[in-house]
Coordinates of C-alpha atoms in Angstrom, one line a residue:
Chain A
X1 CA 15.7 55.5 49.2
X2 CA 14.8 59.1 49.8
X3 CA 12.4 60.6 47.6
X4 CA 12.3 64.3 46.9
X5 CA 12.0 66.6 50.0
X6 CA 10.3 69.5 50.4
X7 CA 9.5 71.7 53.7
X8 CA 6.8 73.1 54.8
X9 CA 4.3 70.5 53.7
X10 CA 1.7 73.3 55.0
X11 CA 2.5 77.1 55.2
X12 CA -0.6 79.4 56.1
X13 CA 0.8 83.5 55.5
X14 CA -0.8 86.5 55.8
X15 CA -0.4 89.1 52.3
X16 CA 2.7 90.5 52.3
X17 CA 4.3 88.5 54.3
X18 CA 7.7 86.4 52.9
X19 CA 7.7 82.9 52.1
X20 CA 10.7 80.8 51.7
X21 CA 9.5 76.6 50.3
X22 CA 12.4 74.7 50.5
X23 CA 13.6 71.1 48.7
X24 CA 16.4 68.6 49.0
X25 CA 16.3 66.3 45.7
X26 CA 17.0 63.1 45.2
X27 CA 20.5 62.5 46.1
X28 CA 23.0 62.0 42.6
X29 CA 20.1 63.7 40.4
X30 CA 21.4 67.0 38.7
X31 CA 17.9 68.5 37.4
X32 CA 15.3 70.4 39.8
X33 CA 12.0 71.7 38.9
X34 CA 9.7 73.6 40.1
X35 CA 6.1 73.3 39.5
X36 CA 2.9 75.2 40.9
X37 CA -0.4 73.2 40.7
X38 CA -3.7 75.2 41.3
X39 CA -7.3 74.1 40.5
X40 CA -7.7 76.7 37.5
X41 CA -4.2 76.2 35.7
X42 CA -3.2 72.9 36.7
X43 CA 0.7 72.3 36.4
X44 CA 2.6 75.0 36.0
X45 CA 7.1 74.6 35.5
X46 CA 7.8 77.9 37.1
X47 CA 11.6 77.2 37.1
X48 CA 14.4 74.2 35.9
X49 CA 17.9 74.1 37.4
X50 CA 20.4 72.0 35.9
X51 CA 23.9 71.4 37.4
X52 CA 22.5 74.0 40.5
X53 CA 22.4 76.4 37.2
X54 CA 18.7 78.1 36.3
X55 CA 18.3 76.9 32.3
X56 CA 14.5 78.2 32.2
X57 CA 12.7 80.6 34.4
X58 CA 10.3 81.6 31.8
X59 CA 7.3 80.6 34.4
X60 CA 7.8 82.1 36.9
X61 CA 5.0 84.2 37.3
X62 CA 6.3 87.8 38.6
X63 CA 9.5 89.4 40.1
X64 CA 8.1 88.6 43.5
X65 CA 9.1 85.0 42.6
X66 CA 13.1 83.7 43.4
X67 CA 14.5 80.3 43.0
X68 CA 17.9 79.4 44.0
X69 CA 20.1 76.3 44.1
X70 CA 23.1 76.7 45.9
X71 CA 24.3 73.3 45.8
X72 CA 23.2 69.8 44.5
X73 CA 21.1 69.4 47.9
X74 CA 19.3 72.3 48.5
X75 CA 17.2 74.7 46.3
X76 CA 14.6 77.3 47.7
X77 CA 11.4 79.1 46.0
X78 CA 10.9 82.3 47.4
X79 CA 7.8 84.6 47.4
X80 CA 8.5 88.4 48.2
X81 CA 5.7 90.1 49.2
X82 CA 3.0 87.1 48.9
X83 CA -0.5 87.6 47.7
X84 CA -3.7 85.5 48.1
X85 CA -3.5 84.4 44.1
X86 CA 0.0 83.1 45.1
X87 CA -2.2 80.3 47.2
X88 CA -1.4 76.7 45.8
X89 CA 0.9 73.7 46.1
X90 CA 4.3 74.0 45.0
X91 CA 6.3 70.8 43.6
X92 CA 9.6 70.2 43.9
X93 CA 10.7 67.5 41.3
X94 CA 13.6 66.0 40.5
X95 CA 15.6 63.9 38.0
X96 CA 18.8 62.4 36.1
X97 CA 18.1 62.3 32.1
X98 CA 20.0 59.6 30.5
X99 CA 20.0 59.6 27.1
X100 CA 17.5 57.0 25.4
X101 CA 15.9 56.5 29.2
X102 CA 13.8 59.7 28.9
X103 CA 13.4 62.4 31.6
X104 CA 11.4 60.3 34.0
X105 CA 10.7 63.4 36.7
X106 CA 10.2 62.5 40.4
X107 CA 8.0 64.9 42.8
X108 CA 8.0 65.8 46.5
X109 CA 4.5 65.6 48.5
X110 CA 4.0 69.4 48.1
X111 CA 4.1 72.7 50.3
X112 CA 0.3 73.8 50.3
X113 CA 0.8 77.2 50.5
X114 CA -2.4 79.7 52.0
X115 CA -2.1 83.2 51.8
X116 CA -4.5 84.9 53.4
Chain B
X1 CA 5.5 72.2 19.9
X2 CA 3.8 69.4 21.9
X3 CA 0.8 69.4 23.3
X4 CA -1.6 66.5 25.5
X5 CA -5.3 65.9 25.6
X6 CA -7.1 64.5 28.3
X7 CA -10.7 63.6 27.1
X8 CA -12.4 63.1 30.3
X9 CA -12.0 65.7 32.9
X10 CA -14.2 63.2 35.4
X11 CA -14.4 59.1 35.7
X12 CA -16.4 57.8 38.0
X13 CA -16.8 53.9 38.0
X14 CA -18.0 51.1 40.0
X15 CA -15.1 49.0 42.2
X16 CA -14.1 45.8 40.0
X17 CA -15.2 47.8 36.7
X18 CA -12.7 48.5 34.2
X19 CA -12.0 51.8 33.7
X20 CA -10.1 53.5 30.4
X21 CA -8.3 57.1 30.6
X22 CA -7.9 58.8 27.3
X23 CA -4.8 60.9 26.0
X24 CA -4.0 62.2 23.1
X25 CA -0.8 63.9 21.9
X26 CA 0.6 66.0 19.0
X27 CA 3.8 66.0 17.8
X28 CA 5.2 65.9 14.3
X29 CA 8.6 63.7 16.3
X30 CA 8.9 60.8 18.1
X31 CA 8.1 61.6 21.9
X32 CA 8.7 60.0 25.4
X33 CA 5.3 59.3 27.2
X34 CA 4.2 58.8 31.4
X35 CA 1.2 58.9 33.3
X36 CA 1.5 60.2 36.7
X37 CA -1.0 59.7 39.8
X38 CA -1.4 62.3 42.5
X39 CA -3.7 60.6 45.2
X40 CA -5.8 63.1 47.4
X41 CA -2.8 65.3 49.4
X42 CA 0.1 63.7 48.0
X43 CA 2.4 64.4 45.1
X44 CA 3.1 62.7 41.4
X45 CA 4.1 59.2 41.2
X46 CA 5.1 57.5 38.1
X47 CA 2.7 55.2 36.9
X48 CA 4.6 53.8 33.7
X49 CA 5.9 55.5 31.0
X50 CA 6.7 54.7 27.1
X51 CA 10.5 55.2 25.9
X52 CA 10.8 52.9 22.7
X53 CA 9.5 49.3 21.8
X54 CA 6.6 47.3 23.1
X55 CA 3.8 49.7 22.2
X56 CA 2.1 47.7 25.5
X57 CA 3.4 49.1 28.7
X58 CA 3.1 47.8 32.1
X59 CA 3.1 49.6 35.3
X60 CA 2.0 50.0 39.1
X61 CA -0.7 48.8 40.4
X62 CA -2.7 46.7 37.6
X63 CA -2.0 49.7 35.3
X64 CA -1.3 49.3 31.3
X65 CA -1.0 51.4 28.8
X66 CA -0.9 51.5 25.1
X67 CA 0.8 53.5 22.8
X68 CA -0.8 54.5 19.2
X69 CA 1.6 56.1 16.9
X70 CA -1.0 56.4 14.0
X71 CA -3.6 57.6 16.3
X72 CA -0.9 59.6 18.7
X73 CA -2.8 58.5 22.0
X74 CA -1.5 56.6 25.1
X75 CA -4.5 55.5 26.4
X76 CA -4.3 54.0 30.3
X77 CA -6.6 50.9 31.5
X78 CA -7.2 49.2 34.6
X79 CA -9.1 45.5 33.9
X80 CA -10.6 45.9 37.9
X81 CA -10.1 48.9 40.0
X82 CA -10.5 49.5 43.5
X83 CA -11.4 52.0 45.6
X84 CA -7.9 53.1 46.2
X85 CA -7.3 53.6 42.7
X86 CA -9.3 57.0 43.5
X87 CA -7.1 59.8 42.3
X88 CA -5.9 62.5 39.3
X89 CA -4.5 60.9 36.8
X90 CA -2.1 62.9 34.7
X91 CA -0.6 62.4 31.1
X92 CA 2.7 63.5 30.0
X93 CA 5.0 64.0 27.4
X94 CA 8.2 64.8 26.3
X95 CA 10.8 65.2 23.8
X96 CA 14.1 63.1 23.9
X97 CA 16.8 64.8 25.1
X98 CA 14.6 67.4 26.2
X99 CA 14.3 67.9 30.3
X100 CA 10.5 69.2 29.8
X101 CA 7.6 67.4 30.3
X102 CA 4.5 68.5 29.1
X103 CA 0.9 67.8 31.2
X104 CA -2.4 66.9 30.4
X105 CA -5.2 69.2 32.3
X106 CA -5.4 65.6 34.3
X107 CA -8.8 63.1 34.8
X108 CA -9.9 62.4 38.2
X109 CA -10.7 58.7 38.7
X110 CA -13.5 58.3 41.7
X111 CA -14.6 54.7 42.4
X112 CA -17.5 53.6 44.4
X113 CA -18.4 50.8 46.1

């Protein structure tokens, strides 16, 4: 089966400059995270959709950050202008809660994102 | 609120050596638990993870773990690792019915010949 895909696995930017990370979960799963993992704050949930609906964007850091989900297949992470601090890899999880089976999150391989 | 504690930041051990990673959770409720690997350039893959029952939990690759209610710590082992057992090693938690998992600051596991 597919796992979680995400696009670019590698973006270098210059500051300023507009990047657009993109992720197809799991096919049938109706929750999407996103996480941001860097060496100094480890993970980070910046955003969780549920039903293509945001339920929490309470980490996303700044309003240069934008998540969307326009369907079950397809969600996109935004940065608007980018800065260097906004170098790190960016997780795109996925999942299908069932009651009494526990949230059991699955993760893409990352977009390691430079911004120089 | 929840919270997890990885004790060791760094394990380094010998190939065939056991190794032990410690977590430690709080949480005045019942919780789900997982541990997660992320090997060097790739993403989180479930381990195993602790719903209800056996307090013993088997999972991936050689891995157990146990869960200690009285002592709130899922603790993961490995009787013989091998050098591709090199990675970060994350512990999580959650609530049930809750979509949020919770992660420890992670311990990366190096193993040497």
């Amino acid at each position: 089966d597919a796992g979680v895909i995400q696009s670019p696995r590698h973006e270098v930017t210059e500051m300023g400059q507009e990047v657009t990370l993109r992720c197809k979960p799991i096919s049938g799963h109706n929750s999407l995270f996103w996480y941001r993992q860097t060496m100094m704050r480890g993970l980070e949930l910046l955003i969780y959709f549920n039903n293509n609906v945001p339920i929490d964007d309470s980490g996303m850091p700044e309003d240069r950050f934008s998540a969307k989900m326009p369907n079950a297949s397809f969600s996109t992470l935004k940065i608007q202008p980018s800065e260097p601090r906004d170098s790190a890899v960016y997780f795109c999880a996925s999942s299908f809660p069932r009651r009494g089976h526990g949230n059991t999150i699955y993760f893409g391989e990352g977009s390691w994102l430079t911004v120089v | 609120a929840q919270s997890v504690t990885q004790l060791d930041s760094q394990v380094p051990v010998f190939e065939e050596a056991p190794v032990e990673l410690r977590c430690n959770y709080s949480s005045s409720v019942s919780v789900y638990l997982f541990w997660y690997v992320q090997y060097p350039n790739q993403g989180l893959q479930l381990l195993l993870k602790y719903l209800s029952g056996s307090t013993l939990v088997k999972g991936i690759n050689g891995f157990e773990a146990e869960f200690n209610k009285s002592q709130t710590s899922f603790h993961l082992r490995k009787p013989s690792v091998h050098i591709s057992d090199t990675a970060e090693y994350f512990c999580a938690v959650s609530f049930p019915n809750d979509y949020k998992l919770s992660f420890g600051a992670g311990t990366t596991v190096t193993v040497r010949a």
